[in-house]
Structure formats: C-alpha cells, structure tokens
Amino acid sequence: MIAIIAAMRAEVDALLALMKNVHEQTKDGILFWEGILADKSVVLMLSGVGKGNAALSTTLLLKNYDVSQLVNIGTAGGLKSNEEVLDLVISACIVQHDFDTSALDGESGIGLHFVADASLKSLCEKVCEQQQVPYHVGMIASGDQFVSDPMLITSLLNKFQNALCAEMEAGGIAQVCTHFQIPFVVLRSLSDIAVKDDNHLEFMTYVQYASKRSAALCLELVKALR
Ligand code: ADE
C-alpha cells in the first residue's frame, strides 16, 4: 500500500479532495484516511507539526499498514533567492539541520542525513516535467523551527549550503523510513521564500495554494507508480 503523510490540516484536506472511497480512522490518537487515489489503495496520515510528531506517527503508520512506498507532501519555505512560491521541491536527501553534537564529535556531529529513494525521486522529476511545473531537486533541511529569522537562515545555510528549502517533518519521517527500510520521497510545494522579508505573511497567503499543488503532483506521482 502507498502511504502519504502531511503535517497540517490544509495539506491533508488538499489530498482528501482528490481521493475516493475515503474511510477515516483514528489509531492511538493519530488520524488516518484509507481510500483510493488514481485507482490505487492509499493511506493518508496527519502527522502533526515537527520531527517528534512525524517520527511518532510514521512509526504507528508503518506498524498498522503494509506500506510499500511513502510520500511526504505539503509546504516548505524556500532557502534560495532563485526559487518562487509554489515551485516544487523533490528530496534527493534530507538533513536534520538542528541536530548538533559537534561539541562532542566535531564537524561530523553537525546534521543527520538521510537519502531518499532514487526511483521515487526520478519519478517525481518526470511527473514535474510532464506537468510543466517548476521544480528543484536536492537537499531538504528539516528542523523544529518555522524558518524566518535571518540569523537562523544564515547559520543554516553556512552549515548546509545546498539546502533548497526548510520544513519541519521530513527529518523524522526519513529517519523512521530509513530504519524500517521503506522507500520514501519528499514532494513539497513552496508556501514562502524564507530568504525574503515577511515570509510568515507569505506562508499565510500561500499555504492553501501550495498544499493544493503538492497534492496535485502527488496524484500524478501515484498515477505513475507501478
Ligand atoms: N513550512 C513552510 N514554510 C516553512 C518555513 N519557512 N520553515 C519551516 N517550515 C515551513
């Protein structure tokens, strides 16, 4: 079964609107929706915000469902000035940017990295090409902060020059999927450009649009999956 995870209600609702035969269930306080997307059985989960919520709920998801592939959808904040709101970002890898044991371990203690599934990543690229939507492929920075503060952005980009966007769950999801050897990919749409001023206001304006775009591309990805 294909599993899809989104952190916020707006992100979940955007995908629910595209699903058929939806059946809602709560397990250990986590909301799941089983249903059909593009003629395939899927389970959608609301993870809640942050890496802790994401890791907890992803573990429950994998313990309750027979998951073959996992897609994390939703919004993210762009970290590059050449990015535009609503652009898609596809994970090649994910770094937990706020993981830091460098005081003990030196440079190797900065960030915790996870690699996304190569074929899911390629399929996302193909789907973005087909749909003619602008997209970026590379590193996604995951941490327990809404990234807005210029000092935080400078420090984050100093440590992870290649980070394309910031979000708050993929690091937890990627860690759990890696542990249980479940192929995963992160497919997010930019709700705000964190390196521009007032991105928290931009987020409010674009969260619904970006959620819809990420869900729409997820539908195309699921169509393309074998
Ligand atoms: N999700 C959407 N925008 C974000 C941002 N700027 N920082 C972290 N998570 C986000």
PDB file of C-alpha atoms and ligand atoms in Angstrom:
ATOM      1  CA  MET A   1       0.000   0.000   0.000  1.00  0.00           C
ATOM      2  CA  ILE A   2       1.156   3.549  -0.766  1.00  0.00           C
ATOM      3  CA  ALA A   3       1.342   5.844   2.264  1.00  0.00           C
ATOM      4  CA  ILE A   4       1.106   9.616   2.106  1.00  0.00           C
ATOM      5  CA  ILE A   5       1.920  11.912   5.020  1.00  0.00           C
ATOM      6  CA  ALA A   6       1.054  15.572   5.531  1.00  0.00           C
ATOM      7  CA  ALA A   7       1.613  17.599   8.689  1.00  0.00           C
ATOM      8  CA  MET A   8      -1.183  20.145   8.672  1.00  0.00           C
ATOM      9  CA  ARG A   9      -4.927  20.027   8.085  1.00  0.00           C
ATOM     10  CA  ALA A  10      -4.745  22.251   4.953  1.00  0.00           C
ATOM     11  CA  GLU A  11      -2.198  19.861   3.427  1.00  0.00           C
ATOM     12  CA  VAL A  12      -4.284  16.775   4.268  1.00  0.00           C
ATOM     13  CA  ASP A  13      -7.521  18.380   3.007  1.00  0.00           C
ATOM     14  CA  ALA A  14      -5.925  19.156  -0.364  1.00  0.00           C
ATOM     15  CA  LEU A  15      -5.233  15.444  -0.911  1.00  0.00           C
ATOM     16  CA  LEU A  16      -8.531  14.230   0.588  1.00  0.00           C
ATOM     17  CA  ALA A  17     -10.285  16.300  -2.108  1.00  0.00           C
ATOM     18  CA  LEU A  18      -8.610  14.079  -4.725  1.00  0.00           C
ATOM     19  CA  MET A  19      -9.320  10.729  -3.026  1.00  0.00           C
ATOM     20  CA  LYS A  20     -12.331   8.426  -3.441  1.00  0.00           C
ATOM     21  CA  ASN A  21     -13.999   5.944  -1.046  1.00  0.00           C
ATOM     22  CA  VAL A  22     -12.420   7.679   1.930  1.00  0.00           C
ATOM     23  CA  HIS A  23     -12.669   5.963   5.312  1.00  0.00           C
ATOM     24  CA  GLU A  24     -11.409   7.875   8.371  1.00  0.00           C
ATOM     25  CA  GLN A  25      -9.795   6.087  11.287  1.00  0.00           C
ATOM     26  CA  THR A  26      -8.040   7.131  14.480  1.00  0.00           C
ATOM     27  CA  LYS A  27      -5.288   4.920  15.865  1.00  0.00           C
ATOM     28  CA  ASP A  28      -3.503   5.897  19.086  1.00  0.00           C
ATOM     29  CA  GLY A  29      -4.710   9.460  18.621  1.00  0.00           C
ATOM     30  CA  ILE A  30      -3.401   9.767  15.031  1.00  0.00           C
ATOM     31  CA  LEU A  31      -5.797  10.392  12.113  1.00  0.00           C
ATOM     32  CA  PHE A  32      -5.618   8.132   9.056  1.00  0.00           C
ATOM     33  CA  TRP A  33      -7.703   8.078   5.876  1.00  0.00           C
ATOM     34  CA  GLU A  34      -7.775   4.906   3.803  1.00  0.00           C
ATOM     35  CA  GLY A  35      -9.060   5.363   0.263  1.00  0.00           C
ATOM     36  CA  ILE A  36      -8.406   5.315  -3.457  1.00  0.00           C
ATOM     37  CA  LEU A  37      -6.139   7.730  -5.285  1.00  0.00           C
ATOM     38  CA  ALA A  38      -5.721   7.267  -9.041  1.00  0.00           C
ATOM     39  CA  ASP A  39      -7.264   3.769  -8.775  1.00  0.00           C
ATOM     40  CA  LYS A  40      -4.716   2.713  -6.156  1.00  0.00           C
ATOM     41  CA  SER A  41      -5.197   1.961  -2.468  1.00  0.00           C
ATOM     42  CA  VAL A  42      -3.558   4.583  -0.315  1.00  0.00           C
ATOM     43  CA  VAL A  43      -3.437   5.586   3.316  1.00  0.00           C
ATOM     44  CA  LEU A  44      -3.113   9.256   4.165  1.00  0.00           C
ATOM     45  CA  MET A  45      -1.942  10.355   7.628  1.00  0.00           C
ATOM     46  CA  LEU A  46      -1.955  13.667   9.503  1.00  0.00           C
ATOM     47  CA  SER A  47       1.412  13.653  11.264  1.00  0.00           C
ATOM     48  CA  GLY A  48       1.185  16.924  13.164  1.00  0.00           C
ATOM     49  CA  VAL A  49       3.951  19.517  13.047  1.00  0.00           C
ATOM     50  CA  GLY A  50       7.602  18.832  13.917  1.00  0.00           C
ATOM     51  CA  LYS A  51      10.075  15.958  13.752  1.00  0.00           C
ATOM     52  CA  GLY A  52       8.901  14.361  17.014  1.00  0.00           C
ATOM     53  CA  ASN A  53       5.262  14.173  15.900  1.00  0.00           C
ATOM     54  CA  ALA A  54       6.408  12.980  12.494  1.00  0.00           C
ATOM     55  CA  ALA A  55       8.613  10.184  13.871  1.00  0.00           C
ATOM     56  CA  LEU A  56       5.955   9.001  16.334  1.00  0.00           C
ATOM     57  CA  SER A  57       3.140   8.952  13.771  1.00  0.00           C
ATOM     58  CA  THR A  58       5.259   7.447  10.972  1.00  0.00           C
ATOM     59  CA  THR A  59       6.205   4.582  13.288  1.00  0.00           C
ATOM     60  CA  LEU A  60       2.499   3.987  14.049  1.00  0.00           C
ATOM     61  CA  LEU A  61       1.716   4.156  10.320  1.00  0.00           C
ATOM     62  CA  LEU A  62       4.325   1.507   9.480  1.00  0.00           C
ATOM     63  CA  LYS A  63       3.178  -0.725  12.355  1.00  0.00           C
ATOM     64  CA  ASN A  64      -0.508  -0.524  11.310  1.00  0.00           C
ATOM     65  CA  TYR A  65      -0.281  -0.707   7.498  1.00  0.00           C
ATOM     66  CA  ASP A  66       1.663  -2.765   4.986  1.00  0.00           C
ATOM     67  CA  VAL A  67       3.455   0.180   3.366  1.00  0.00           C
ATOM     68  CA  SER A  68       5.457  -0.362   0.169  1.00  0.00           C
ATOM     69  CA  GLN A  69       6.295   3.281  -0.625  1.00  0.00           C
ATOM     70  CA  LEU A  70       5.859   6.522   1.262  1.00  0.00           C
ATOM     71  CA  VAL A  71       5.413  10.100   0.041  1.00  0.00           C
ATOM     72  CA  ASN A  72       5.625  13.167   2.276  1.00  0.00           C
ATOM     73  CA  ILE A  73       3.667  16.080   0.818  1.00  0.00           C
ATOM     74  CA  GLY A  74       2.855  19.636   1.892  1.00  0.00           C
ATOM     75  CA  THR A  75       4.524  23.013   2.060  1.00  0.00           C
ATOM     76  CA  ALA A  76       8.058  24.283   2.688  1.00  0.00           C
ATOM     77  CA  GLY A  77       9.965  27.554   2.893  1.00  0.00           C
ATOM     78  CA  GLY A  78      12.404  28.274   0.066  1.00  0.00           C
ATOM     79  CA  LEU A  79      16.036  28.926   1.012  1.00  0.00           C
ATOM     80  CA  LYS A  80      17.307  30.111  -2.385  1.00  0.00           C
ATOM     81  CA  SER A  81      16.640  33.507  -3.942  1.00  0.00           C
ATOM     82  CA  ASN A  82      16.053  31.924  -7.388  1.00  0.00           C
ATOM     83  CA  GLU A  83      13.049  29.988  -6.041  1.00  0.00           C
ATOM     84  CA  GLU A  84       9.435  31.128  -6.389  1.00  0.00           C
ATOM     85  CA  VAL A  85       6.404  30.455  -4.269  1.00  0.00           C
ATOM     86  CA  LEU A  86       4.580  27.275  -5.445  1.00  0.00           C
ATOM     87  CA  ASP A  87       7.733  25.752  -7.004  1.00  0.00           C
ATOM     88  CA  LEU A  88       8.049  22.040  -6.214  1.00  0.00           C
ATOM     89  CA  VAL A  89      10.961  20.678  -4.204  1.00  0.00           C
ATOM     90  CA  ILE A  90      11.865  16.993  -4.551  1.00  0.00           C
ATOM     91  CA  SER A  91      14.155  15.377  -1.984  1.00  0.00           C
ATOM     92  CA  ALA A  92      17.418  13.795  -3.018  1.00  0.00           C
ATOM     93  CA  CYS A  93      18.318  13.815   0.667  1.00  0.00           C
ATOM     94  CA  ILE A  94      17.090  15.218   3.951  1.00  0.00           C
ATOM     95  CA  VAL A  95      19.175  16.730   6.727  1.00  0.00           C
ATOM     96  CA  GLN A  96      18.007  17.301  10.290  1.00  0.00           C
ATOM     97  CA  HIS A  97      19.559  20.777  10.391  1.00  0.00           C
ATOM     98  CA  ASP A  98      19.084  21.261  14.136  1.00  0.00           C
ATOM     99  CA  PHE A  99      20.852  18.005  15.084  1.00  0.00           C
ATOM    100  CA  ASP A 100      24.177  19.084  16.578  1.00  0.00           C
ATOM    101  CA  THR A 101      26.601  17.068  18.710  1.00  0.00           C
ATOM    102  CA  SER A 102      29.620  18.971  17.363  1.00  0.00           C
ATOM    103  CA  ALA A 103      30.761  19.902  20.886  1.00  0.00           C
ATOM    104  CA  LEU A 104      31.460  16.185  21.361  1.00  0.00           C
ATOM    105  CA  ASP A 105      32.030  14.889  17.826  1.00  0.00           C
ATOM    106  CA  GLY A 106      33.395  17.865  15.852  1.00  0.00           C
ATOM    107  CA  GLU A 107      32.162  18.545  12.284  1.00  0.00           C
ATOM    108  CA  SER A 108      30.702  15.053  11.890  1.00  0.00           C
ATOM    109  CA  GLY A 109      28.189  15.872  14.651  1.00  0.00           C
ATOM    110  CA  ILE A 110      26.515  18.590  12.581  1.00  0.00           C
ATOM    111  CA  GLY A 111      23.263  17.470  10.928  1.00  0.00           C
ATOM    112  CA  LEU A 112      21.818  13.995  10.493  1.00  0.00           C
ATOM    113  CA  HIS A 113      21.430  12.926   6.839  1.00  0.00           C
ATOM    114  CA  PHE A 114      19.026  10.529   5.109  1.00  0.00           C
ATOM    115  CA  VAL A 115      18.851   9.585   1.421  1.00  0.00           C
ATOM    116  CA  ALA A 116      15.516   9.447  -0.407  1.00  0.00           C
ATOM    117  CA  ASP A 117      14.622   6.557  -2.720  1.00  0.00           C
ATOM    118  CA  ALA A 118      16.281   7.160  -6.107  1.00  0.00           C
ATOM    119  CA  SER A 119      13.478   5.779  -8.260  1.00  0.00           C
ATOM    120  CA  LEU A 120      10.724   7.684  -6.406  1.00  0.00           C
ATOM    121  CA  LYS A 121      12.852  10.812  -6.767  1.00  0.00           C
ATOM    122  CA  SER A 122      13.269  10.251 -10.535  1.00  0.00           C
ATOM    123  CA  LEU A 123       9.559   9.584 -10.942  1.00  0.00           C
ATOM    124  CA  CYS A 124       8.766  12.885  -9.164  1.00  0.00           C
ATOM    125  CA  GLU A 125      11.087  14.688 -11.600  1.00  0.00           C
ATOM    126  CA  LYS A 126       9.391  13.014 -14.569  1.00  0.00           C
ATOM    127  CA  VAL A 127       5.940  13.982 -13.291  1.00  0.00           C
ATOM    128  CA  CYS A 128       7.015  17.633 -12.747  1.00  0.00           C
ATOM    129  CA  GLU A 129       8.402  17.694 -16.313  1.00  0.00           C
ATOM    130  CA  GLN A 130       5.162  16.252 -17.687  1.00  0.00           C
ATOM    131  CA  GLN A 131       3.028  18.710 -15.722  1.00  0.00           C
ATOM    132  CA  GLN A 132       5.374  21.567 -16.674  1.00  0.00           C
ATOM    133  CA  VAL A 133       5.740  22.840 -13.132  1.00  0.00           C
ATOM    134  CA  PRO A 134       8.995  24.448 -11.972  1.00  0.00           C
ATOM    135  CA  TYR A 135      10.868  22.144  -9.605  1.00  0.00           C
ATOM    136  CA  HIS A 136      14.143  21.796  -7.727  1.00  0.00           C
ATOM    137  CA  VAL A 137      15.823  18.550  -6.674  1.00  0.00           C
ATOM    138  CA  GLY A 138      18.278  18.280  -3.803  1.00  0.00           C
ATOM    139  CA  MET A 139      18.671  18.653  -0.067  1.00  0.00           C
ATOM    140  CA  ILE A 140      15.731  19.421   2.211  1.00  0.00           C
ATOM    141  CA  ALA A 141      16.545  20.910   5.622  1.00  0.00           C
ATOM    142  CA  SER A 142      14.282  19.675   8.395  1.00  0.00           C
ATOM    143  CA  GLY A 143      14.106  21.108  11.907  1.00  0.00           C
ATOM    144  CA  ASP A 144      11.778  22.103  14.697  1.00  0.00           C
ATOM    145  CA  GLN A 145      11.557  25.758  13.717  1.00  0.00           C
ATOM    146  CA  PHE A 146       9.491  27.750  11.253  1.00  0.00           C
ATOM    147  CA  VAL A 147      12.446  29.292   9.424  1.00  0.00           C
ATOM    148  CA  SER A 148      12.093  33.058   9.157  1.00  0.00           C
ATOM    149  CA  ASP A 149      14.784  34.683  11.300  1.00  0.00           C
ATOM    150  CA  PRO A 150      17.692  35.952   9.102  1.00  0.00           C
ATOM    151  CA  MET A 151      20.277  34.819  11.714  1.00  0.00           C
ATOM    152  CA  LEU A 152      18.866  31.283  11.679  1.00  0.00           C
ATOM    153  CA  ILE A 153      18.864  31.251   7.870  1.00  0.00           C
ATOM    154  CA  THR A 154      22.495  32.426   7.718  1.00  0.00           C
ATOM    155  CA  SER A 155      23.581  29.784  10.216  1.00  0.00           C
ATOM    156  CA  LEU A 156      21.556  27.059   8.440  1.00  0.00           C
ATOM    157  CA  LEU A 157      22.996  27.933   5.013  1.00  0.00           C
ATOM    158  CA  ASN A 158      26.519  28.172   6.463  1.00  0.00           C
ATOM    159  CA  LYS A 159      26.213  24.575   7.599  1.00  0.00           C
ATOM    160  CA  PHE A 160      24.195  23.260   4.634  1.00  0.00           C
ATOM    161  CA  GLN A 161      24.953  25.376   1.536  1.00  0.00           C
ATOM    162  CA  ASN A 162      22.962  23.064  -0.716  1.00  0.00           C
ATOM    163  CA  ALA A 163      19.726  23.130   1.289  1.00  0.00           C
ATOM    164  CA  LEU A 164      16.860  24.081  -1.062  1.00  0.00           C
ATOM    165  CA  CYS A 165      14.070  24.520   1.463  1.00  0.00           C
ATOM    166  CA  ALA A 166      13.182  24.225   5.127  1.00  0.00           C
ATOM    167  CA  GLU A 167      10.326  22.275   6.622  1.00  0.00           C
ATOM    168  CA  MET A 168       9.610  20.539   9.920  1.00  0.00           C
ATOM    169  CA  GLU A 169       8.740  16.843   9.464  1.00  0.00           C
ATOM    170  CA  ALA A 170      10.739  15.196   6.688  1.00  0.00           C
ATOM    171  CA  GLY A 171      13.714  14.594   9.015  1.00  0.00           C
ATOM    172  CA  GLY A 172      11.581  12.473  11.364  1.00  0.00           C
ATOM    173  CA  ILE A 173       9.792  10.657   8.540  1.00  0.00           C
ATOM    174  CA  ALA A 174      13.074   9.962   6.725  1.00  0.00           C
ATOM    175  CA  GLN A 175      14.706   8.618   9.885  1.00  0.00           C
ATOM    176  CA  VAL A 176      11.855   6.184  10.575  1.00  0.00           C
ATOM    177  CA  CYS A 177      11.598   5.070   6.914  1.00  0.00           C
ATOM    178  CA  THR A 178      15.357   4.522   6.769  1.00  0.00           C
ATOM    179  CA  HIS A 179      15.209   2.479   9.990  1.00  0.00           C
ATOM    180  CA  PHE A 180      12.440   0.240   8.610  1.00  0.00           C
ATOM    181  CA  GLN A 181      13.858   0.227   5.039  1.00  0.00           C
ATOM    182  CA  ILE A 182      10.753   1.792   3.464  1.00  0.00           C
ATOM    183  CA  PRO A 183      11.404   3.695   0.204  1.00  0.00           C
ATOM    184  CA  PHE A 184      10.345   7.324   0.617  1.00  0.00           C
ATOM    185  CA  VAL A 185      10.384  10.680  -1.112  1.00  0.00           C
ATOM    186  CA  VAL A 186       9.508  14.220  -0.051  1.00  0.00           C
ATOM    187  CA  LEU A 187       7.478  16.267  -2.533  1.00  0.00           C
ATOM    188  CA  ARG A 188       6.716  19.751  -1.234  1.00  0.00           C
ATOM    189  CA  SER A 189       5.496  22.999  -2.753  1.00  0.00           C
ATOM    190  CA  LEU A 190       6.943  26.315  -1.545  1.00  0.00           C
ATOM    191  CA  SER A 191       4.453  28.340   0.510  1.00  0.00           C
ATOM    192  CA  ASP A 192       7.020  31.041   1.252  1.00  0.00           C
ATOM    193  CA  ILE A 193      10.539  32.095   0.424  1.00  0.00           C
ATOM    194  CA  ALA A 194      12.273  32.206   3.789  1.00  0.00           C
ATOM    195  CA  VAL A 195      15.177  34.302   2.468  1.00  0.00           C
ATOM    196  CA  LYS A 196      12.751  37.107   1.568  1.00  0.00           C
ATOM    197  CA  ASP A 197      11.170  39.520   4.117  1.00  0.00           C
ATOM    198  CA  ASP A 198       7.867  38.733   5.845  1.00  0.00           C
ATOM    199  CA  ASN A 199       7.758  35.081   4.790  1.00  0.00           C
ATOM    200  CA  HIS A 200       5.399  34.288   7.686  1.00  0.00           C
ATOM    201  CA  LEU A 201       2.800  36.515   5.955  1.00  0.00           C
ATOM    202  CA  GLU A 202       3.575  34.894   2.621  1.00  0.00           C
ATOM    203  CA  PHE A 203       3.014  31.498   4.261  1.00  0.00           C
ATOM    204  CA  MET A 204      -0.489  32.584   5.388  1.00  0.00           C
ATOM    205  CA  THR A 205      -1.314  33.730   1.849  1.00  0.00           C
ATOM    206  CA  TYR A 206       0.039  30.701   0.012  1.00  0.00           C
ATOM    207  CA  VAL A 207      -0.388  27.734   2.371  1.00  0.00           C
ATOM    208  CA  GLN A 208      -3.624  26.598   0.658  1.00  0.00           C
ATOM    209  CA  TYR A 209      -2.295  27.050  -2.892  1.00  0.00           C
ATOM    210  CA  ALA A 210       0.975  25.283  -2.112  1.00  0.00           C
ATOM    211  CA  SER A 211      -0.895  22.456  -0.350  1.00  0.00           C
ATOM    212  CA  LYS A 212      -3.079  22.006  -3.451  1.00  0.00           C
ATOM    213  CA  ARG A 213      -0.108  21.986  -5.787  1.00  0.00           C
ATOM    214  CA  SER A 214       1.769  19.419  -3.704  1.00  0.00           C
ATOM    215  CA  ALA A 215      -1.376  17.231  -3.551  1.00  0.00           C
ATOM    216  CA  ALA A 216      -1.948  17.576  -7.314  1.00  0.00           C
ATOM    217  CA  LEU A 217       1.609  16.439  -8.049  1.00  0.00           C
ATOM    218  CA  CYS A 218       1.231  13.591  -5.559  1.00  0.00           C
ATOM    219  CA  LEU A 219      -1.822  12.429  -7.521  1.00  0.00           C
ATOM    220  CA  GLU A 220       0.274  12.403 -10.714  1.00  0.00           C
ATOM    221  CA  LEU A 221       3.063  10.553  -8.918  1.00  0.00           C
ATOM    222  CA  VAL A 222       0.673   7.871  -7.643  1.00  0.00           C
ATOM    223  CA  LYS A 223      -0.750   7.519 -11.189  1.00  0.00           C
ATOM    224  CA  ALA A 224       2.793   6.921 -12.440  1.00  0.00           C
ATOM    225  CA  LEU A 225       3.668   4.376  -9.729  1.00  0.00           C
ATOM    226  CA  ARG A 226       3.593   0.694 -10.656  1.00  0.00           C
TER     227      ARG A 226
HETATM  228  N1  ADE B   1       6.919  25.106   6.104  1.00  0.00           N
HETATM  229  C1  ADE B   1       6.525  26.073   5.243  1.00  0.00           C
HETATM  230  N2  ADE B   1       7.320  27.145   5.315  1.00  0.00           N
HETATM  231  C2  ADE B   1       8.260  26.875   6.256  1.00  0.00           C
HETATM  232  C3  ADE B   1       9.349  27.592   6.796  1.00  0.00           C
HETATM  233  N3  ADE B   1       9.640  28.810   6.378  1.00  0.00           N
HETATM  234  N4  ADE B   1      10.092  26.986   7.756  1.00  0.00           N
HETATM  235  C4  ADE B   1       9.790  25.737   8.190  1.00  0.00           C
HETATM  236  N5  ADE B   1       8.764  25.031   7.727  1.00  0.00           N
HETATM  237  C5  ADE B   1       7.998  25.582   6.761  1.00  0.00           C
END
